């Protein structure tokens, strides 16, 4: 309840109630209470309090939102909760979604922070689905669907008929104590917190904030390709150049460049040979030109391969831990394996394998825009497509690599272009598929 306390002279103070006009043009009294308290001096203190159920001063709350519910500030501009049955359902839906959002936000932030601090070593939340588990993703989906379906049916029954699911249907000796819908208590409240109105208000407020934060994380990753903690660290490292304005500006420039490059009137050559520099080190020792930067500004492997070769994250991590640190490079981002291949930390969690014991894949390197001009993109495509076969015909190779379009995301790809392993054919100077 918002409270404002001030003082005014008794002789000059005259309480009044004025009428205000909101956006709709309707007139209504300000929903305020004014109280006067005589002080010891010649001044009187008065307090203005916003009544419960007023999310915007001067706007009358709907009659069905009378302030009796936790978090009720009279906000329902579309009138969705006018039906009492709908209101009952929306109350429980917001409560459950808020709880899931709080767990989700914590599950996004904590692993990212702890991994960045070196305490844990787990994939980022947006790469978690790429990891290998004890069962396939389709199997896990079916199991989760069945389990959640059962739980949600029981919750729906409790909303329709409060207390009807307190008795455990399997373990007959266990039952929940009488409770309010949405606050089951018992095993779900191990610390025995009392469901006071203040606690309910705090839970709803934090749940609403978490739902907005969750949505913000999704949008943020879609725009920047990074998580919230990585973006925060990037902003703190250079607060004048890493802001939301610069982020959208860079994304807009990339979109414009992608539109220009996709113009059908522009000739595209896919068969000319391309010879990368003979030494990756020579590229690393000099500044990249504007033309070279444009080659890697939009690099990424398109996820159109339905069955990429994949190995457990633990296997990839063992490969990373055994890799040699590179002098002058960040040891948490760049390493060299026993075969001399450069490993990039961000790609360890990607589909495919980055370990030399199986198939070493460096998806990015200096090369042309087309697939056949980029040795490492082509090599990665072959490794993911050939399966158990040891060789592929030229026609199969072209067919398998035709969908492998490249585009880029951040400055890390410029480093990949400098440190990626580009293999040369001894005769033509082109790509050598191994």
GROMACS .gro file of C-alpha atoms in nm:
model
  434
    1UNK     CA    1   0.000   0.000   0.000
    2UNK     CA    2   0.165   0.323  -0.110
    3UNK     CA    3   0.190   0.585   0.166
    4UNK     CA    4   0.296   0.949   0.142
    5UNK     CA    5   0.330   1.158   0.459
    6UNK     CA    6   0.384   1.534   0.464
    7UNK     CA    7   0.296   1.841   0.669
    8UNK     CA    8   0.095   2.155   0.604
    9UNK     CA    9  -0.006   2.459   0.800
   10UNK     CA   10  -0.336   2.418   0.985
   11UNK     CA   11  -0.454   2.760   0.883
   12UNK     CA   12  -0.376   2.704   0.516
   13UNK     CA   13  -0.478   2.339   0.484
   14UNK     CA   14  -0.816   2.255   0.343
   15UNK     CA   15  -0.875   1.893   0.241
   16UNK     CA   16  -1.052   1.853  -0.089
   17UNK     CA   17  -1.136   1.576  -0.329
   18UNK     CA   18  -1.094   1.655  -0.698
   19UNK     CA   19  -1.211   1.464  -0.999
   20UNK     CA   20  -0.967   1.344  -1.260
   21UNK     CA   21  -0.996   1.240  -1.625
   22UNK     CA   22  -0.814   0.929  -1.743
   23UNK     CA   23  -0.727   0.830  -2.101
   24UNK     CA   24  -1.082   0.714  -2.169
   25UNK     CA   25  -1.223   1.053  -2.075
   26UNK     CA   26  -1.436   0.910  -1.796
   27UNK     CA   27  -1.457   1.094  -1.465
   28UNK     CA   28  -1.399   0.927  -1.134
   29UNK     CA   29  -1.289   1.023  -0.786
   30UNK     CA   30  -0.936   0.957  -0.684
   31UNK     CA   31  -0.947   0.651  -0.465
   32UNK     CA   32  -0.764   0.808  -0.172
   33UNK     CA   33  -0.798   0.834   0.204
   34UNK     CA   34  -0.685   1.156   0.370
   35UNK     CA   35  -0.631   1.169   0.745
   36UNK     CA   36  -0.518   1.467   0.955
   37UNK     CA   37  -0.322   1.428   1.276
   38UNK     CA   38  -0.250   1.728   1.500
   39UNK     CA   39   0.119   1.754   1.585
   40UNK     CA   40   0.278   1.921   1.882
   41UNK     CA   41   0.367   2.230   1.678
   42UNK     CA   42   0.148   2.455   1.466
   43UNK     CA   43   0.171   2.204   1.181
   44UNK     CA   44  -0.054   1.910   1.107
   45UNK     CA   45   0.060   1.584   0.950
   46UNK     CA   46  -0.155   1.415   0.692
   47UNK     CA   47  -0.113   1.086   0.508
   48UNK     CA   48  -0.233   0.990   0.159
   49UNK     CA   49  -0.274   0.617   0.102
   50UNK     CA   50  -0.353   0.434  -0.221
   51UNK     CA   51  -0.625   0.182  -0.155
   52UNK     CA   52  -0.584  -0.183  -0.241
   53UNK     CA   53  -0.675  -0.272  -0.597
   54UNK     CA   54  -0.554   0.043  -0.771
   55UNK     CA   55  -0.272  -0.035  -1.017
   56UNK     CA   56  -0.293   0.311  -1.173
   57UNK     CA   57  -0.399   0.617  -0.970
   58UNK     CA   58  -0.733   0.749  -1.084
   59UNK     CA   59  -0.836   0.433  -1.267
   60UNK     CA   60  -1.127   0.252  -1.109
   61UNK     CA   61  -1.062  -0.117  -1.044
   62UNK     CA   62  -1.307  -0.381  -1.171
   63UNK     CA   63  -1.567  -0.485  -0.916
   64UNK     CA   64  -1.450  -0.848  -0.922
   65UNK     CA   65  -1.096  -0.740  -0.820
   66UNK     CA   66  -1.165  -0.612  -0.470
   67UNK     CA   67  -0.814  -0.652  -0.326
   68UNK     CA   68  -0.881  -0.978  -0.145
   69UNK     CA   69  -0.636  -1.179  -0.360
   70UNK     CA   70  -0.256  -1.167  -0.314
   71UNK     CA   71  -0.099  -0.934  -0.568
   72UNK     CA   72  -0.437  -0.792  -0.670
   73UNK     CA   73  -0.386  -0.435  -0.791
   74UNK     CA   74  -0.693  -0.419  -1.008
   75UNK     CA   75  -0.506  -0.492  -1.332
   76UNK     CA   76  -0.729  -0.661  -1.590
   77UNK     CA   77  -0.766  -0.422  -1.886
   78UNK     CA   78  -0.908  -0.697  -2.111
   79UNK     CA   79  -1.161  -0.822  -1.857
   80UNK     CA   80  -1.034  -1.180  -1.878
   81UNK     CA   81  -1.112  -1.261  -1.516
   82UNK     CA   82  -1.467  -1.128  -1.509
   83UNK     CA   83  -1.602  -1.482  -1.497
   84UNK     CA   84  -1.545  -1.620  -1.142
   85UNK     CA   85  -1.439  -1.958  -1.281
   86UNK     CA   86  -1.183  -1.795  -1.507
   87UNK     CA   87  -1.056  -1.585  -1.217
   88UNK     CA   88  -1.008  -1.896  -1.005
   89UNK     CA   89  -0.810  -2.064  -1.284
   90UNK     CA   90  -0.597  -1.757  -1.366
   91UNK     CA   91  -0.498  -1.719  -1.000
   92UNK     CA   92  -0.362  -2.073  -0.989
   93UNK     CA   93  -0.207  -2.048  -1.337
   94UNK     CA   94  -0.013  -1.734  -1.244
   95UNK     CA   95   0.101  -1.893  -0.918
   96UNK     CA   96   0.236  -2.208  -1.084
   97UNK     CA   97   0.393  -2.028  -1.381
   98UNK     CA   98   0.559  -1.782  -1.146
   99UNK     CA   99   0.711  -2.068  -0.946
  100UNK     CA  100   0.838  -2.238  -1.261
  101UNK     CA  101   0.981  -1.908  -1.382
  102UNK     CA  102   1.170  -1.856  -1.055
  103UNK     CA  103   1.321  -2.204  -1.085
  104UNK     CA  104   1.397  -2.147  -1.452
  105UNK     CA  105   1.574  -1.815  -1.395
  106UNK     CA  106   1.782  -1.968  -1.117
  107UNK     CA  107   1.861  -2.263  -1.344
  108UNK     CA  108   1.976  -2.024  -1.615
  109UNK     CA  109   2.188  -1.795  -1.400
  110UNK     CA  110   2.360  -2.023  -1.148
  111UNK     CA  111   2.524  -2.272  -1.392
  112UNK     CA  112   2.637  -1.987  -1.616
  113UNK     CA  113   2.789  -1.792  -1.325
  114UNK     CA  114   2.951  -2.097  -1.161
  115UNK     CA  115   3.091  -2.223  -1.492
  116UNK     CA  116   3.236  -1.881  -1.571
  117UNK     CA  117   3.391  -1.875  -1.222
  118UNK     CA  118   3.547  -2.219  -1.278
  119UNK     CA  119   3.349  -2.388  -1.000
  120UNK     CA  120   3.139  -2.602  -1.237
  121UNK     CA  121   3.188  -2.715  -1.593
  122UNK     CA  122   2.846  -2.759  -1.751
  123UNK     CA  123   2.692  -2.640  -2.079
  124UNK     CA  124   2.514  -2.305  -2.089
  125UNK     CA  125   2.136  -2.322  -2.061
  126UNK     CA  126   2.087  -2.260  -2.433
  127UNK     CA  127   2.318  -2.554  -2.514
  128UNK     CA  128   2.177  -2.796  -2.255
  129UNK     CA  129   1.956  -2.967  -2.512
  130UNK     CA  130   2.260  -3.056  -2.722
  131UNK     CA  131   2.414  -3.270  -2.449
  132UNK     CA  132   2.380  -3.646  -2.442
  133UNK     CA  133   2.180  -3.802  -2.159
  134UNK     CA  134   2.098  -4.157  -2.052
  135UNK     CA  135   1.813  -4.164  -2.307
  136UNK     CA  136   1.733  -3.997  -2.636
  137UNK     CA  137   1.555  -3.662  -2.640
  138UNK     CA  138   1.237  -3.817  -2.782
  139UNK     CA  139   1.229  -4.079  -2.504
  140UNK     CA  140   1.279  -3.814  -2.237
  141UNK     CA  141   1.004  -3.602  -2.392
  142UNK     CA  142   0.753  -3.888  -2.373
  143UNK     CA  143   0.847  -3.966  -2.010
  144UNK     CA  144   0.820  -3.602  -1.906
  145UNK     CA  145   0.490  -3.563  -2.090
  146UNK     CA  146   0.335  -3.857  -1.904
  147UNK     CA  147   0.464  -3.748  -1.563
  148UNK     CA  148   0.363  -3.384  -1.603
  149UNK     CA  149   0.026  -3.485  -1.745
  150UNK     CA  150  -0.044  -3.682  -1.428
  151UNK     CA  151   0.066  -3.396  -1.202
  152UNK     CA  152  -0.134  -3.134  -1.389
  153UNK     CA  153  -0.447  -3.350  -1.388
  154UNK     CA  154  -0.419  -3.384  -1.010
  155UNK     CA  155  -0.370  -3.010  -0.974
  156UNK     CA  156  -0.672  -2.940  -1.194
  157UNK     CA  157  -0.881  -3.177  -0.980
  158UNK     CA  158  -0.773  -2.991  -0.666
  159UNK     CA  159  -0.876  -2.658  -0.819
  160UNK     CA  160  -1.218  -2.792  -0.916
  161UNK     CA  161  -1.273  -2.977  -0.589
  162UNK     CA  162  -1.040  -2.845  -0.314
  163UNK     CA  163  -0.897  -3.119  -0.094
  164UNK     CA  164  -0.997  -3.403  -0.327
  165UNK     CA  165  -0.635  -3.504  -0.400
  166UNK     CA  166  -0.494  -3.478  -0.049
  167UNK     CA  167  -0.499  -3.856  -0.014
  168UNK     CA  168  -0.208  -4.025  -0.195
  169UNK     CA  169  -0.359  -4.277  -0.445
  170UNK     CA  170  -0.057  -4.509  -0.427
  171UNK     CA  171   0.074  -4.478  -0.071
  172UNK     CA  172  -0.252  -4.493   0.121
  173UNK     CA  173  -0.087  -4.418   0.455
  174UNK     CA  174   0.020  -4.072   0.340
  175UNK     CA  175  -0.207  -3.773   0.302
  176UNK     CA  176  -0.171  -3.397   0.303
  177UNK     CA  177  -0.323  -3.189   0.582
  178UNK     CA  178  -0.617  -2.962   0.500
  179UNK     CA  179  -0.483  -2.673   0.297
  180UNK     CA  180  -0.563  -2.384   0.071
  181UNK     CA  181  -0.559  -2.447  -0.304
  182UNK     CA  182  -0.215  -2.370  -0.440
  183UNK     CA  183  -0.046  -2.403  -0.101
  184UNK     CA  184  -0.042  -2.779  -0.030
  185UNK     CA  185   0.195  -2.773   0.269
  186UNK     CA  186   0.316  -3.103   0.411
  187UNK     CA  187   0.610  -3.244   0.216
  188UNK     CA  188   0.591  -2.945  -0.018
  189UNK     CA  189   0.661  -2.710   0.274
  190UNK     CA  190   0.950  -2.875   0.463
  191UNK     CA  191   1.037  -2.556   0.656
  192UNK     CA  192   0.673  -2.515   0.760
  193UNK     CA  193   0.638  -2.157   0.644
  194UNK     CA  194   0.299  -2.008   0.723
  195UNK     CA  195   0.105  -1.902   0.410
  196UNK     CA  196   0.054  -1.547   0.535
  197UNK     CA  197  -0.078  -1.272   0.312
  198UNK     CA  198   0.262  -1.101   0.319
  199UNK     CA  199   0.440  -1.419   0.207
  200UNK     CA  200   0.187  -1.473  -0.072
  201UNK     CA  201   0.234  -1.113  -0.189
  202UNK     CA  202   0.611  -1.158  -0.203
  203UNK     CA  203   0.583  -1.487  -0.390
  204UNK     CA  204   0.350  -1.340  -0.653
  205UNK     CA  205   0.571  -1.031  -0.696
  206UNK     CA  206   0.887  -1.239  -0.738
  207UNK     CA  207   0.708  -1.481  -0.970
  208UNK     CA  208   0.593  -1.199  -1.196
  209UNK     CA  209   0.943  -1.054  -1.200
  210UNK     CA  210   1.089  -1.397  -1.284
  211UNK     CA  211   0.847  -1.445  -1.575
  212UNK     CA  212   0.958  -1.112  -1.722
  213UNK     CA  213   1.324  -1.200  -1.658
  214UNK     CA  214   1.284  -1.538  -1.828
  215UNK     CA  215   1.135  -1.372  -2.134
  216UNK     CA  216   1.416  -1.115  -2.127
  217UNK     CA  217   1.683  -1.388  -2.120
  218UNK     CA  218   1.530  -1.555  -2.426
  219UNK     CA  219   1.515  -1.230  -2.623
  220UNK     CA  220   1.864  -1.134  -2.506
  221UNK     CA  221   2.014  -1.461  -2.627
  222UNK     CA  222   1.829  -1.437  -2.957
  223UNK     CA  223   1.981  -1.093  -3.016
  224UNK     CA  224   2.334  -1.138  -2.879
  225UNK     CA  225   2.386  -1.516  -2.882
  226UNK     CA  226   2.499  -1.506  -2.519
  227UNK     CA  227   2.353  -1.553  -2.174
  228UNK     CA  228   2.266  -1.277  -1.924
  229UNK     CA  229   2.584  -1.314  -1.717
  230UNK     CA  230   2.811  -1.308  -2.023
  231UNK     CA  231   2.632  -0.997  -2.145
  232UNK     CA  232   2.668  -0.835  -1.804
  233UNK     CA  233   3.042  -0.905  -1.794
  234UNK     CA  234   3.077  -0.775  -2.149
  235UNK     CA  235   2.890  -0.457  -2.059
  236UNK     CA  236   3.095  -0.397  -1.742
  237UNK     CA  237   3.421  -0.448  -1.934
  238UNK     CA  238   3.326  -0.169  -2.177
  239UNK     CA  239   3.007   0.005  -2.060
  240UNK     CA  240   3.025   0.281  -2.322
  241UNK     CA  241   3.029   0.049  -2.623
  242UNK     CA  242   2.843  -0.261  -2.503
  243UNK     CA  243   2.489  -0.136  -2.449
  244UNK     CA  244   2.149  -0.230  -2.582
  245UNK     CA  245   2.172   0.049  -2.841
  246UNK     CA  246   2.499  -0.080  -2.989
  247UNK     CA  247   2.367  -0.438  -2.978
  248UNK     CA  248   2.061  -0.360  -3.188
  249UNK     CA  249   2.271  -0.141  -3.417
  250UNK     CA  250   2.514  -0.427  -3.488
  251UNK     CA  251   2.226  -0.672  -3.540
  252UNK     CA  252   2.059  -0.432  -3.782
  253UNK     CA  253   2.382  -0.395  -3.978
  254UNK     CA  254   2.420  -0.773  -4.000
  255UNK     CA  255   2.061  -0.809  -4.120
  256UNK     CA  256   2.117  -0.547  -4.390
  257UNK     CA  257   2.436  -0.716  -4.504
  258UNK     CA  258   2.265  -1.055  -4.512
  259UNK     CA  259   1.984  -0.909  -4.722
  260UNK     CA  260   2.234  -0.760  -4.966
  261UNK     CA  261   2.431  -1.084  -4.995
  262UNK     CA  262   2.112  -1.280  -5.068
  263UNK     CA  263   2.021  -1.056  -5.363
  264UNK     CA  264   1.958  -1.293  -5.660
  265UNK     CA  265   2.103  -1.039  -5.904
  266UNK     CA  266   2.443  -1.074  -5.747
  267UNK     CA  267   2.657  -1.339  -5.918
  268UNK     CA  268   2.770  -1.621  -5.694
  269UNK     CA  269   3.064  -1.841  -5.787
  270UNK     CA  270   3.079  -2.178  -5.614
  271UNK     CA  271   3.331  -2.361  -5.827
  272UNK     CA  272   3.636  -2.135  -5.831
  273UNK     CA  273   3.933  -2.259  -5.628
  274UNK     CA  274   4.037  -2.085  -5.311
  275UNK     CA  275   4.380  -2.100  -5.152
  276UNK     CA  276   4.395  -2.001  -4.785
  277UNK     CA  277   4.716  -1.850  -4.646
  278UNK     CA  278   4.995  -2.102  -4.604
  279UNK     CA  279   5.032  -2.028  -4.237
  280UNK     CA  280   4.763  -1.957  -3.984
  281UNK     CA  281   5.022  -1.778  -3.773
  282UNK     CA  282   5.086  -1.524  -4.049
  283UNK     CA  283   4.719  -1.433  -4.040
  284UNK     CA  284   4.725  -1.403  -3.664
  285UNK     CA  285   5.021  -1.164  -3.668
  286UNK     CA  286   4.852  -0.900  -3.880
  287UNK     CA  287   4.531  -0.701  -3.875
  288UNK     CA  288   4.243  -0.833  -4.081
  289UNK     CA  289   4.127  -0.606  -4.362
  290UNK     CA  290   3.771  -0.485  -4.402
  291UNK     CA  291   3.708  -0.734  -4.683
  292UNK     CA  292   3.836  -1.020  -4.469
  293UNK     CA  293   3.623  -0.912  -4.175
  294UNK     CA  294   3.313  -0.921  -4.393
  295UNK     CA  295   3.379  -1.287  -4.473
  296UNK     CA  296   3.337  -1.388  -4.110
  297UNK     CA  297   3.085  -1.136  -3.982
  298UNK     CA  298   2.797  -1.375  -4.041
  299UNK     CA  299   2.951  -1.719  -3.995
  300UNK     CA  300   2.757  -2.005  -3.844
  301UNK     CA  301   2.677  -2.363  -3.932
  302UNK     CA  302   2.312  -2.402  -4.026
  303UNK     CA  303   2.141  -2.667  -3.807
  304UNK     CA  304   1.977  -2.847  -4.098
  305UNK     CA  305   2.160  -3.177  -4.056
  306UNK     CA  306   1.902  -3.408  -3.894
  307UNK     CA  307   2.159  -3.654  -3.754
  308UNK     CA  308   2.486  -3.481  -3.660
  309UNK     CA  309   2.753  -3.707  -3.517
  310UNK     CA  310   2.759  -3.653  -3.145
  311UNK     CA  311   2.954  -3.770  -2.842
  312UNK     CA  312   2.889  -3.727  -2.468
  313UNK     CA  313   2.982  -3.393  -2.321
  314UNK     CA  314   3.209  -3.569  -2.070
  315UNK     CA  315   3.416  -3.716  -2.355
  316UNK     CA  316   3.454  -3.377  -2.517
  317UNK     CA  317   3.545  -3.227  -2.182
  318UNK     CA  318   3.819  -3.486  -2.129
  319UNK     CA  319   3.962  -3.389  -2.465
  320UNK     CA  320   3.955  -3.023  -2.361
  321UNK     CA  321   4.123  -3.091  -2.027
  322UNK     CA  322   4.405  -3.287  -2.193
  323UNK     CA  323   4.467  -3.018  -2.453
  324UNK     CA  324   4.778  -2.800  -2.430
  325UNK     CA  325   4.750  -2.432  -2.340
  326UNK     CA  326   4.855  -2.186  -2.609
  327UNK     CA  327   5.099  -1.913  -2.517
  328UNK     CA  328   4.945  -1.569  -2.543
  329UNK     CA  329   4.590  -1.702  -2.572
  330UNK     CA  330   4.316  -1.724  -2.311
  331UNK     CA  331   4.355  -2.079  -2.168
  332UNK     CA  332   3.983  -2.097  -2.098
  333UNK     CA  333   3.896  -2.038  -2.463
  334UNK     CA  334   4.181  -2.171  -2.675
  335UNK     CA  335   4.392  -2.488  -2.652
  336UNK     CA  336   4.589  -2.723  -2.878
  337UNK     CA  337   4.541  -3.100  -2.884
  338UNK     CA  338   4.828  -3.354  -2.928
  339UNK     CA  339   4.777  -3.352  -3.306
  340UNK     CA  340   4.828  -2.978  -3.322
  341UNK     CA  341   4.463  -2.895  -3.382
  342UNK     CA  342   4.330  -2.578  -3.224
  343UNK     CA  343   4.032  -2.633  -2.992
  344UNK     CA  344   3.785  -2.355  -2.919
  345UNK     CA  345   3.605  -2.385  -2.586
  346UNK     CA  346   3.269  -2.257  -2.709
  347UNK     CA  347   3.242  -2.540  -2.962
  348UNK     CA  348   3.295  -2.820  -2.711
  349UNK     CA  349   2.922  -2.831  -2.638
  350UNK     CA  350   2.814  -2.822  -3.003
  351UNK     CA  351   2.684  -3.126  -3.195
  352UNK     CA  352   2.962  -3.327  -3.352
  353UNK     CA  353   3.292  -3.411  -3.185
  354UNK     CA  354   3.589  -3.188  -3.119
  355UNK     CA  355   3.811  -3.464  -2.981
  356UNK     CA  356   4.095  -3.596  -3.198
  357UNK     CA  357   4.032  -3.949  -3.069
  358UNK     CA  358   3.720  -3.960  -3.289
  359UNK     CA  359   3.666  -3.692  -3.552
  360UNK     CA  360   3.827  -3.354  -3.500
  361UNK     CA  361   3.599  -3.085  -3.636
  362UNK     CA  362   3.690  -2.716  -3.657
  363UNK     CA  363   3.378  -2.579  -3.827
  364UNK     CA  364   3.524  -2.232  -3.894
  365UNK     CA  365   3.838  -2.122  -4.076
  366UNK     CA  366   3.954  -1.869  -4.329
  367UNK     CA  367   3.788  -1.958  -4.657
  368UNK     CA  368   3.541  -1.845  -4.918
  369UNK     CA  369   3.175  -1.773  -4.864
  370UNK     CA  370   3.060  -2.086  -5.044
  371UNK     CA  371   3.082  -2.427  -4.884
  372UNK     CA  372   3.327  -2.574  -5.133
  373UNK     CA  373   3.564  -2.283  -5.074
  374UNK     CA  374   3.575  -2.328  -4.699
  375UNK     CA  375   3.789  -2.626  -4.610
  376UNK     CA  376   3.682  -2.669  -4.251
  377UNK     CA  377   3.311  -2.622  -4.314
  378UNK     CA  378   3.335  -2.888  -4.582
  379UNK     CA  379   3.540  -3.114  -4.354
  380UNK     CA  380   3.285  -3.079  -4.075
  381UNK     CA  381   3.003  -3.159  -4.316
  382UNK     CA  382   3.173  -3.474  -4.438
  383UNK     CA  383   3.247  -3.593  -4.086
  384UNK     CA  384   2.884  -3.551  -3.990
  385UNK     CA  385   2.746  -3.708  -4.306
  386UNK     CA  386   2.961  -4.007  -4.389
  387UNK     CA  387   2.880  -4.204  -4.074
  388UNK     CA  388   3.077  -4.529  -4.083
  389UNK     CA  389   3.184  -4.487  -4.445
  390UNK     CA  390   3.550  -4.409  -4.501
  391UNK     CA  391   3.508  -4.214  -4.825
  392UNK     CA  392   3.247  -4.037  -5.035
  393UNK     CA  393   3.213  -3.975  -5.406
  394UNK     CA  394   3.248  -3.623  -5.538
  395UNK     CA  395   2.877  -3.604  -5.624
  396UNK     CA  396   2.778  -3.719  -5.274
  397UNK     CA  397   3.019  -3.470  -5.126
  398UNK     CA  398   2.867  -3.180  -5.315
  399UNK     CA  399   2.515  -3.297  -5.231
  400UNK     CA  400   2.591  -3.335  -4.861
  401UNK     CA  401   2.759  -2.996  -4.837
  402UNK     CA  402   2.509  -2.803  -5.048
  403UNK     CA  403   2.293  -2.713  -4.747
  404UNK     CA  404   2.588  -2.613  -4.530
  405UNK     CA  405   2.557  -2.236  -4.540
  406UNK     CA  406   2.777  -2.022  -4.319
  407UNK     CA  407   2.710  -1.698  -4.137
  408UNK     CA  408   2.864  -1.536  -3.829
  409UNK     CA  409   2.779  -1.417  -3.482
  410UNK     CA  410   3.060  -1.249  -3.292
  411UNK     CA  411   3.427  -1.154  -3.288
  412UNK     CA  412   3.527  -1.502  -3.171
  413UNK     CA  413   3.488  -1.615  -3.529
  414UNK     CA  414   3.759  -1.371  -3.633
  415UNK     CA  415   3.990  -1.546  -3.392
  416UNK     CA  416   3.878  -1.879  -3.531
  417UNK     CA  417   3.964  -1.754  -3.877
  418UNK     CA  418   4.314  -1.677  -3.755
  419UNK     CA  419   4.373  -1.989  -3.549
  420UNK     CA  420   4.161  -2.247  -3.732
  421UNK     CA  421   4.348  -2.529  -3.904
  422UNK     CA  422   4.325  -2.493  -4.281
  423UNK     CA  423   4.462  -2.797  -4.466
  424UNK     CA  424   4.595  -2.755  -4.820
  425UNK     CA  425   4.596  -2.999  -5.105
  426UNK     CA  426   4.953  -3.052  -5.230
  427UNK     CA  427   4.861  -3.028  -5.596
  428UNK     CA  428   4.586  -2.775  -5.649
  429UNK     CA  429   4.616  -2.576  -5.329
  430UNK     CA  430   4.251  -2.648  -5.256
  431UNK     CA  431   4.082  -2.841  -4.978
  432UNK     CA  432   4.199  -3.188  -4.893
  433UNK     CA  433   3.924  -3.402  -4.744
  434UNK     CA  434   4.058  -3.640  -4.480
   0.00000   0.00000   0.00000
